[in-house]
PDB file of N, CA, C and O in Angstrom:
ATOM      1  N   MET A   1       1.782  14.692   6.062  1.00 66.00           N
ATOM      2  CA  MET A   1       0.580  14.980   5.793  1.00 66.00           C
ATOM      3  C   MET A   1      -0.336  15.084   6.854  1.00 66.00           C
ATOM      4  O   MET A   1      -0.016  13.842   8.206  1.00 66.00           O
ATOM      5  N   ASP A   2      -1.157  15.905   7.462  1.00 79.00           N
ATOM      6  CA  ASP A   2      -2.317  16.019   8.615  1.00 79.00           C
ATOM      7  C   ASP A   2      -2.715  14.892   7.964  1.00 79.00           C
ATOM      8  O   ASP A   2      -4.078  14.398   7.508  1.00 79.00           O
ATOM      9  N   THR A   3      -3.091  13.653   9.651  1.00 83.00           N
ATOM     10  CA  THR A   3      -4.187  12.745   9.717  1.00 83.00           C
ATOM     11  C   THR A   3      -5.127  12.939  10.227  1.00 83.00           C
ATOM     12  O   THR A   3      -5.849  11.810  11.179  1.00 83.00           O
ATOM     13  N   SER A   4      -5.005  14.187  11.540  1.00 86.00           N
ATOM     14  CA  SER A   4      -5.972  13.959  12.020  1.00 86.00           C
ATOM     15  C   SER A   4      -7.897  13.838  11.693  1.00 86.00           C
ATOM     16  O   SER A   4      -8.486  13.250  13.062  1.00 86.00           O
ATOM     17  N   SER A   5      -6.998  13.935  10.758  1.00 91.00           N
ATOM     18  CA  SER A   5      -9.294  13.802   9.940  1.00 91.00           C
ATOM     19  C   SER A   5     -10.092  12.260  10.203  1.00 91.00           C
ATOM     20  O   SER A   5     -10.531  11.423  10.336  1.00 91.00           O
ATOM     21  N   PHE A   6      -8.528  12.039   9.761  1.00 90.00           N
ATOM     22  CA  PHE A   6      -8.423  10.294   9.638  1.00 90.00           C
ATOM     23  C   PHE A   6      -8.522   9.213  10.679  1.00 90.00           C
ATOM     24  O   PHE A   6      -9.700   9.002  11.181  1.00 90.00           O
ATOM     25  N   GLN A   7      -7.748   9.856  11.560  1.00 90.00           N
ATOM     26  CA  GLN A   7      -8.034   9.739  12.840  1.00 90.00           C
ATOM     27  C   GLN A   7      -9.268  10.225  13.854  1.00 90.00           C
ATOM     28  O   GLN A   7      -9.742   8.882  14.759  1.00 90.00           O
ATOM     29  N   ARG A   8     -10.128  10.890  13.163  1.00 92.00           N
ATOM     30  CA  ARG A   8     -11.751  11.140  13.564  1.00 92.00           C
ATOM     31  C   ARG A   8     -12.699  10.190  12.971  1.00 92.00           C
ATOM     32  O   ARG A   8     -13.451   9.874  13.364  1.00 92.00           O
ATOM     33  N   LEU A   9     -12.450   9.347  12.433  1.00 94.00           N
ATOM     34  CA  LEU A   9     -12.963   8.572  11.862  1.00 94.00           C
ATOM     35  C   LEU A   9     -12.996   7.404  12.350  1.00 94.00           C
ATOM     36  O   LEU A   9     -12.814   6.821  13.488  1.00 94.00           O
ATOM     37  N   PRO A  10     -14.353   6.724  12.576  1.00 96.00           N
ATOM     38  CA  PRO A  10     -14.758   5.674  13.094  1.00 96.00           C
ATOM     39  C   PRO A  10     -13.733   4.407  13.364  1.00 96.00           C
ATOM     40  O   PRO A  10     -12.594   4.104  12.232  1.00 96.00           O
ATOM     41  N   GLN A  11     -13.247   3.902  14.182  1.00 95.00           N
ATOM     42  CA  GLN A  11     -12.207   2.621  14.647  1.00 95.00           C
ATOM     43  C   GLN A  11     -12.406   1.575  13.652  1.00 95.00           C
ATOM     44  O   GLN A  11     -11.802   1.121  12.555  1.00 95.00           O
ATOM     45  N   SER A  12     -13.821   1.468  12.879  1.00 96.00           N
ATOM     46  CA  SER A  12     -14.101   0.111  12.118  1.00 96.00           C
ATOM     47  C   SER A  12     -13.498   0.417  10.724  1.00 96.00           C
ATOM     48  O   SER A  12     -13.074  -0.073  10.089  1.00 96.00           O
ATOM     49  N   ILE A  13     -14.245   2.120  10.507  1.00 95.00           N
ATOM     50  CA  ILE A  13     -13.505   2.958   9.271  1.00 95.00           C
ATOM     51  C   ILE A  13     -12.266   3.047   9.085  1.00 95.00           C
ATOM     52  O   ILE A  13     -11.495   2.372   7.911  1.00 95.00           O
ATOM     53  N   GLN A  14     -11.313   3.145   9.633  1.00 94.00           N
ATOM     54  CA  GLN A  14      -9.725   3.405  10.261  1.00 94.00           C
ATOM     55  C   GLN A  14      -9.563   2.128   9.865  1.00 94.00           C
ATOM     56  O   GLN A  14      -8.641   1.820   8.685  1.00 94.00           O
ATOM     57  N   GLN A  15      -9.640   0.260  10.478  1.00 94.00           N
ATOM     58  CA  GLN A  15      -9.211  -0.603   9.886  1.00 94.00           C
ATOM     59  C   GLN A  15      -9.374  -0.933   9.019  1.00 94.00           C
ATOM     60  O   GLN A  15      -8.571  -1.646   7.720  1.00 94.00           O
ATOM     61  N   LEU A  16     -10.591  -0.596   8.080  1.00 96.00           N
ATOM     62  CA  LEU A  16     -10.789  -1.203   6.593  1.00 96.00           C
ATOM     63  C   LEU A  16      -9.879  -0.208   5.625  1.00 96.00           C
ATOM     64  O   LEU A  16      -9.423  -0.887   4.738  1.00 96.00           O
ATOM     65  N   VAL A  17      -9.398   0.714   6.105  1.00 95.00           N
ATOM     66  CA  VAL A  17      -8.278   1.667   5.380  1.00 95.00           C
ATOM     67  C   VAL A  17      -7.167   1.050   5.461  1.00 95.00           C
ATOM     68  O   VAL A  17      -6.595   0.163   4.243  1.00 95.00           O
ATOM     69  N   LEU A  18      -7.065   0.254   7.109  1.00 95.00           N
ATOM     70  CA  LEU A  18      -5.404   0.220   6.737  1.00 95.00           C
ATOM     71  C   LEU A  18      -5.596  -1.589   5.972  1.00 95.00           C
ATOM     72  O   LEU A  18      -4.431  -1.974   5.382  1.00 95.00           O
ATOM     73  N   ASP A  19      -6.405  -2.374   6.318  1.00 96.00           N
ATOM     74  CA  ASP A  19      -6.059  -3.058   6.059  1.00 96.00           C
ATOM     75  C   ASP A  19      -6.747  -2.980   3.807  1.00 96.00           C
ATOM     76  O   ASP A  19      -5.657  -4.129   3.473  1.00 96.00           O
ATOM     77  N   GLY A  20      -7.204  -2.369   3.745  1.00 96.00           N
ATOM     78  CA  GLY A  20      -6.799  -2.432   2.334  1.00 96.00           C
ATOM     79  C   GLY A  20      -5.643  -2.076   1.576  1.00 96.00           C
ATOM     80  O   GLY A  20      -5.056  -2.453   1.028  1.00 96.00           O
ATOM     81  N   LEU A  21      -4.950  -0.515   2.698  1.00 95.00           N
ATOM     82  CA  LEU A  21      -3.669  -0.876   1.916  1.00 95.00           C
ATOM     83  C   LEU A  21      -2.600  -1.972   2.356  1.00 95.00           C
ATOM     84  O   LEU A  21      -1.185  -2.002   1.144  1.00 95.00           O
ATOM     85  N   ASP A  22      -3.145  -2.969   3.633  1.00 96.00           N
ATOM     86  CA  ASP A  22      -2.071  -3.838   3.770  1.00 96.00           C
ATOM     87  C   ASP A  22      -2.414  -4.583   2.626  1.00 96.00           C
ATOM     88  O   ASP A  22      -1.483  -5.348   1.580  1.00 96.00           O
ATOM     89  N   ASN A  23      -3.369  -4.865   2.055  1.00 97.00           N
ATOM     90  CA  ASN A  23      -3.924  -6.076   1.426  1.00 97.00           C
ATOM     91  C   ASN A  23      -3.284  -5.336  -0.241  1.00 97.00           C
ATOM     92  O   ASN A  23      -2.374  -6.142  -1.442  1.00 97.00           O
ATOM     93  N   GLU A  24      -3.734  -4.194  -0.798  1.00 96.00           N
ATOM     94  CA  GLU A  24      -2.743  -3.138  -1.903  1.00 96.00           C
ATOM     95  C   GLU A  24      -1.491  -4.030  -1.885  1.00 96.00           C
ATOM     96  O   GLU A  24      -0.211  -4.459  -3.095  1.00 96.00           O
ATOM     97  N   VAL A  25      -0.743  -3.652  -0.340  1.00 96.00           N
ATOM     98  CA  VAL A  25       0.478  -3.945  -0.831  1.00 96.00           C
ATOM     99  C   VAL A  25       1.148  -5.345  -0.784  1.00 96.00           C
ATOM    100  O   VAL A  25       2.227  -5.742  -1.581  1.00 96.00           O
ATOM    101  N   GLN A  26       0.203  -6.113  -0.234  1.00 97.00           N
ATOM    102  CA  GLN A  26       0.298  -7.433  -0.353  1.00 97.00           C
ATOM    103  C   GLN A  26       0.446  -7.848  -1.672  1.00 97.00           C
ATOM    104  O   GLN A  26       1.670  -8.845  -2.644  1.00 97.00           O
ATOM    105  N   ALA A  27      -0.473  -8.184  -2.435  1.00 96.00           N
ATOM    106  CA  ALA A  27      -0.892  -8.520  -3.753  1.00 96.00           C
ATOM    107  C   ALA A  27       0.095  -7.314  -4.592  1.00 96.00           C
ATOM    108  O   ALA A  27       0.715  -8.030  -5.627  1.00 96.00           O
ATOM    109  N   GLY A  28       0.977  -6.540  -4.532  1.00 95.00           N
ATOM    110  CA  GLY A  28       1.739  -5.415  -5.556  1.00 95.00           C
ATOM    111  C   GLY A  28       3.468  -6.953  -4.932  1.00 95.00           C
ATOM    112  O   GLY A  28       3.720  -7.220  -6.131  1.00 95.00           O
ATOM    113  N   LEU A  29       3.417  -6.791  -4.014  1.00 96.00           N
ATOM    114  CA  LEU A  29       4.429  -7.972  -3.410  1.00 96.00           C
ATOM    115  C   LEU A  29       4.502  -9.106  -4.307  1.00 96.00           C
ATOM    116  O   LEU A  29       5.361  -9.631  -4.836  1.00 96.00           O
ATOM    117  N   GLU A  30       3.355  -9.697  -4.660  1.00 95.00           N
ATOM    118  CA  GLU A  30       2.873 -10.737  -5.456  1.00 95.00           C
ATOM    119  C   GLU A  30       2.992 -11.060  -6.600  1.00 95.00           C
ATOM    120  O   GLU A  30       4.022 -11.474  -7.223  1.00 95.00           O
ATOM    121  N   GLN A  31       2.541  -9.752  -7.219  1.00 92.00           N
ATOM    122  CA  GLN A  31       3.036  -9.523  -8.386  1.00 92.00           C
ATOM    123  C   GLN A  31       4.042  -8.832  -8.676  1.00 92.00           C
ATOM    124  O   GLN A  31       4.554  -9.915  -9.798  1.00 92.00           O
ATOM    125  N   LEU A  32       5.020  -8.363  -8.306  1.00 91.00           N
ATOM    126  CA  LEU A  32       6.072  -8.268  -8.147  1.00 91.00           C
ATOM    127  C   LEU A  32       7.278  -9.513  -8.850  1.00 91.00           C
ATOM    128  O   LEU A  32       7.952  -9.917  -9.446  1.00 91.00           O
ATOM    129  N   ASP A  33       6.788 -10.211  -7.237  1.00 92.00           N
ATOM    130  CA  ASP A  33       7.672 -11.762  -7.623  1.00 92.00           C
ATOM    131  C   ASP A  33       7.104 -12.528  -8.625  1.00 92.00           C
ATOM    132  O   ASP A  33       8.046 -13.261  -8.998  1.00 92.00           O
ATOM    133  N   GLU A  34       6.018 -12.974  -8.923  1.00 90.00           N
ATOM    134  CA  GLU A  34       5.749 -13.633 -10.132  1.00 90.00           C
ATOM    135  C   GLU A  34       6.445 -12.797 -11.485  1.00 90.00           C
ATOM    136  O   GLU A  34       6.586 -13.855 -12.777  1.00 90.00           O
ATOM    137  N   THR A  35       5.781 -11.577 -11.535  1.00 87.00           N
ATOM    138  CA  THR A  35       6.026 -11.169 -12.837  1.00 87.00           C
ATOM    139  C   THR A  35       8.269 -11.417 -12.897  1.00 87.00           C
ATOM    140  O   THR A  35       8.654 -11.633 -14.277  1.00 87.00           O
ATOM    141  N   LYS A  36       8.609 -11.057 -11.665  1.00 84.00           N
ATOM    142  CA  LYS A  36      10.249 -11.474 -12.029  1.00 84.00           C
ATOM    143  C   LYS A  36      10.572 -12.463 -12.279  1.00 84.00           C
ATOM    144  O   LYS A  36      11.943 -13.004 -13.031  1.00 84.00           O
ATOM    145  N   LYS A  37       9.579 -13.781 -11.381  1.00 88.00           N
ATOM    146  CA  LYS A  37       9.903 -14.898 -11.940  1.00 88.00           C
ATOM    147  C   LYS A  37       9.858 -15.167 -13.502  1.00 88.00           C
ATOM    148  O   LYS A  37      10.468 -15.893 -14.591  1.00 88.00           O
ATOM    149  N   SER A  38       8.590 -14.981 -13.868  1.00 88.00           N
ATOM    150  CA  SER A  38       7.902 -15.159 -15.428  1.00 88.00           C
ATOM    151  C   SER A  38       8.934 -14.222 -16.097  1.00 88.00           C
ATOM    152  O   SER A  38       8.617 -14.737 -17.563  1.00 88.00           O
ATOM    153  N   GLY A  39       9.294 -12.692 -15.813  1.00 84.00           N
ATOM    154  CA  GLY A  39      10.605 -12.622 -17.045  1.00 84.00           C
ATOM    155  C   GLY A  39       9.641 -11.331 -17.793  1.00 84.00           C
ATOM    156  O   GLY A  39       9.554 -10.808 -18.673  1.00 84.00           O
ATOM    157  N   SER A  40       7.755 -11.625 -17.783  1.00 81.00           N
ATOM    158  CA  SER A  40       6.736 -10.749 -18.070  1.00 81.00           C
ATOM    159  C   SER A  40       6.984  -9.336 -18.312  1.00 81.00           C
ATOM    160  O   SER A  40       6.350  -8.857 -19.474  1.00 81.00           O
ATOM    161  N   LEU A  41       7.850  -8.670 -17.577  1.00 82.00           N
ATOM    162  CA  LEU A  41       7.662  -7.235 -17.381  1.00 82.00           C
ATOM    163  C   LEU A  41       9.226  -6.353 -17.634  1.00 82.00           C
ATOM    164  O   LEU A  41      10.153  -7.049 -17.449  1.00 82.00           O
ATOM    165  N   ASN A  42       8.848  -5.347 -18.630  1.00 86.00           N
ATOM    166  CA  ASN A  42      10.594  -4.817 -18.550  1.00 86.00           C
ATOM    167  C   ASN A  42      10.440  -3.626 -17.712  1.00 86.00           C
ATOM    168  O   ASN A  42      10.113  -4.013 -16.107  1.00 86.00           O
ATOM    169  N   SER A  43      11.824  -3.641 -16.948  1.00 86.00           N
ATOM    170  CA  SER A  43      12.025  -2.633 -16.267  1.00 86.00           C
ATOM    171  C   SER A  43      11.085  -1.002 -15.921  1.00 86.00           C
ATOM    172  O   SER A  43      11.082  -0.928 -14.423  1.00 86.00           O
ATOM    173  N   GLU A  44      11.062  -0.908 -16.857  1.00 90.00           N
ATOM    174  CA  GLU A  44      10.246   0.203 -16.965  1.00 90.00           C
ATOM    175  C   GLU A  44       8.306  -0.380 -15.423  1.00 90.00           C
ATOM    176  O   GLU A  44       8.104   0.841 -15.117  1.00 90.00           O
ATOM    177  N   GLN A  45       8.082  -1.200 -16.218  1.00 88.00           N
ATOM    178  CA  GLN A  45       6.526  -1.748 -15.745  1.00 88.00           C
ATOM    179  C   GLN A  45       7.165  -2.038 -14.037  1.00 88.00           C
ATOM    180  O   GLN A  45       6.029  -1.766 -13.580  1.00 88.00           O
ATOM    181  N   THR A  46       8.362  -3.050 -14.039  1.00 89.00           N
ATOM    182  CA  THR A  46       8.423  -3.019 -12.716  1.00 89.00           C
ATOM    183  C   THR A  46       8.791  -2.361 -11.703  1.00 89.00           C
ATOM    184  O   THR A  46       8.232  -2.482 -10.292  1.00 89.00           O
ATOM    185  N   ALA A  47       9.825  -1.456 -12.094  1.00 91.00           N
ATOM    186  CA  ALA A  47       9.668  -0.323 -11.810  1.00 91.00           C
ATOM    187  C   ALA A  47       8.416   0.522 -10.808  1.00 91.00           C
ATOM    188  O   ALA A  47       7.924   1.313  -9.850  1.00 91.00           O
ATOM    189  N   ALA A  48       7.378   0.363 -11.553  1.00 93.00           N
ATOM    190  CA  ALA A  48       6.091   1.649 -11.403  1.00 93.00           C
ATOM    191  C   ALA A  48       4.632   0.103 -10.684  1.00 93.00           C
ATOM    192  O   ALA A  48       5.226   0.939  -9.301  1.00 93.00           O
ATOM    193  N   ILE A  49       5.399  -0.902 -10.384  1.00 92.00           N
ATOM    194  CA  ILE A  49       4.646  -1.760  -9.482  1.00 92.00           C
ATOM    195  C   ILE A  49       5.372  -1.224  -8.136  1.00 92.00           C
ATOM    196  O   ILE A  49       4.710  -1.082  -6.916  1.00 92.00           O
ATOM    197  N   GLU A  50       6.644  -1.443  -8.910  1.00 94.00           N
ATOM    198  CA  GLU A  50       7.806  -1.066  -6.874  1.00 94.00           C
ATOM    199  C   GLU A  50       7.247   0.211  -6.559  1.00 94.00           C
ATOM    200  O   GLU A  50       7.067   0.586  -5.363  1.00 94.00           O
ATOM    201  N   GLY A  51       7.288   1.096  -7.249  1.00 96.00           N
ATOM    202  CA  GLY A  51       6.673   2.721  -7.054  1.00 96.00           C
ATOM    203  C   GLY A  51       5.586   2.391  -6.438  1.00 96.00           C
ATOM    204  O   GLY A  51       4.942   3.056  -5.164  1.00 96.00           O
ATOM    205  N   ASP A  52       4.398   1.640  -6.756  1.00 95.00           N
ATOM    206  CA  ASP A  52       3.331   1.526  -6.445  1.00 95.00           C
ATOM    207  C   ASP A  52       3.098   0.930  -4.762  1.00 95.00           C
ATOM    208  O   ASP A  52       2.850   1.212  -3.830  1.00 95.00           O
ATOM    209  N   ILE A  53       3.883   0.119  -4.377  1.00 96.00           N
ATOM    210  CA  ILE A  53       3.989  -0.483  -3.627  1.00 96.00           C
ATOM    211  C   ILE A  53       4.658   0.307  -2.565  1.00 96.00           C
ATOM    212  O   ILE A  53       4.282   0.230  -1.520  1.00 96.00           O
ATOM    213  N   ARG A  54       5.486   0.842  -3.155  1.00 96.00           N
ATOM    214  CA  ARG A  54       6.581   1.671  -1.924  1.00 96.00           C
ATOM    215  C   ARG A  54       4.923   2.780  -1.206  1.00 96.00           C
ATOM    216  O   ARG A  54       5.338   3.161  -0.785  1.00 96.00           O
ATOM    217  N   ARG A  55       4.516   3.322  -2.593  1.00 96.00           N
ATOM    218  CA  ARG A  55       3.462   4.755  -2.080  1.00 96.00           C
ATOM    219  C   ARG A  55       2.368   3.776  -0.814  1.00 96.00           C
ATOM    220  O   ARG A  55       2.084   4.295   0.261  1.00 96.00           O
ATOM    221  N   ALA A  56       2.097   2.722  -1.041  1.00 95.00           N
ATOM    222  CA  ALA A  56       1.131   2.291  -0.463  1.00 95.00           C
ATOM    223  C   ALA A  56       1.201   1.852   1.020  1.00 95.00           C
ATOM    224  O   ALA A  56       0.572   2.123   1.526  1.00 95.00           O
ATOM    225  N   ALA A  57       2.362   1.060   1.288  1.00 95.00           N
ATOM    226  CA  ALA A  57       3.137   1.128   2.658  1.00 95.00           C
ATOM    227  C   ALA A  57       3.368   2.302   3.455  1.00 95.00           C
ATOM    228  O   ALA A  57       3.648   2.880   4.285  1.00 95.00           O
ATOM    229  N   GLU A  58       3.968   3.825   2.269  1.00 94.00           N
ATOM    230  CA  GLU A  58       3.586   4.822   3.447  1.00 94.00           C
ATOM    231  C   GLU A  58       3.131   5.326   3.411  1.00 94.00           C
ATOM    232  O   GLU A  58       2.856   5.569   5.015  1.00 94.00           O
ATOM    233  N   LEU A  59       1.798   5.505   2.957  1.00 93.00           N
ATOM    234  CA  LEU A  59       0.115   5.931   2.999  1.00 93.00           C
ATOM    235  C   LEU A  59       0.091   4.475   4.563  1.00 93.00           C
ATOM    236  O   LEU A  59      -0.363   5.469   5.307  1.00 93.00           O
ATOM    237  N   ARG A  60       0.100   3.867   4.158  1.00 93.00           N
ATOM    238  CA  ARG A  60      -0.213   2.905   5.331  1.00 93.00           C
ATOM    239  C   ARG A  60       0.144   3.009   6.882  1.00 93.00           C
ATOM    240  O   ARG A  60      -0.080   3.618   7.547  1.00 93.00           O
ATOM    241  N   ASN A  61       1.369   3.570   6.718  1.00 92.00           N
ATOM    242  CA  ASN A  61       2.280   3.639   7.733  1.00 92.00           C
ATOM    243  C   ASN A  61       2.050   5.636   8.722  1.00 92.00           C
ATOM    244  O   ASN A  61       2.094   6.018   9.404  1.00 92.00           O
ATOM    245  N   ARG A  62       1.679   6.305   7.449  1.00 92.00           N
ATOM    246  CA  ARG A  62       0.946   7.495   7.731  1.00 92.00           C
ATOM    247  C   ARG A  62       0.063   7.080   8.751  1.00 92.00           C
ATOM    248  O   ARG A  62      -0.375   8.147   9.362  1.00 92.00           O
ATOM    249  N   PHE A  63      -0.735   6.300   8.060  1.00 89.00           N
ATOM    250  CA  PHE A  63      -2.530   6.455   8.773  1.00 89.00           C
ATOM    251  C   PHE A  63      -2.543   5.641  10.393  1.00 89.00           C
ATOM    252  O   PHE A  63      -3.190   5.001  11.184  1.00 89.00           O
ATOM    253  N   SER A  64      -0.804   4.812  10.602  1.00 82.00           N
ATOM    254  CA  SER A  64      -1.079   3.925  11.516  1.00 82.00           C
ATOM    255  C   SER A  64      -1.162   4.630  12.615  1.00 82.00           C
ATOM    256  O   SER A  64      -0.408   5.302  12.911  1.00 82.00           O
ATOM    257  N   PRO A  65      -1.679   4.522  14.147  1.00 60.00           N
ATOM    258  CA  PRO A  65      -1.416   4.861  14.941  1.00 60.00           C
ATOM    259  C   PRO A  65      -0.485   5.230  15.789  1.00 60.00           C
ATOM    260  O   PRO A  65       0.340   4.306  15.455  1.00 60.00           O
ATOM    261  N   ALA A  66       0.043   5.651  16.053  1.00 50.00           N
ATOM    262  CA  ALA A  66       1.185   6.057  16.690  1.00 50.00           C
ATOM    263  C   ALA A  66       1.760   5.612  17.926  1.00 50.00           C
ATOM    264  O   ALA A  66       0.593   5.195  18.656  1.00 50.00           O
TER     265      ALA A  66
END
């Protein structure tokens, strides 16, 4: 993925995006932990949350400064 457009954004905007992705990953992990403890989701729903977490983390890593 070409991140050159992202790198040209003002630093404050880049940080907002990175912080948002960090928050999304953290919220997903917390939701996953809570649902695993309560057993309120089936395996398909759990896999969907895990996939969302993975995609947000991968995107966050792509946008991280090298």
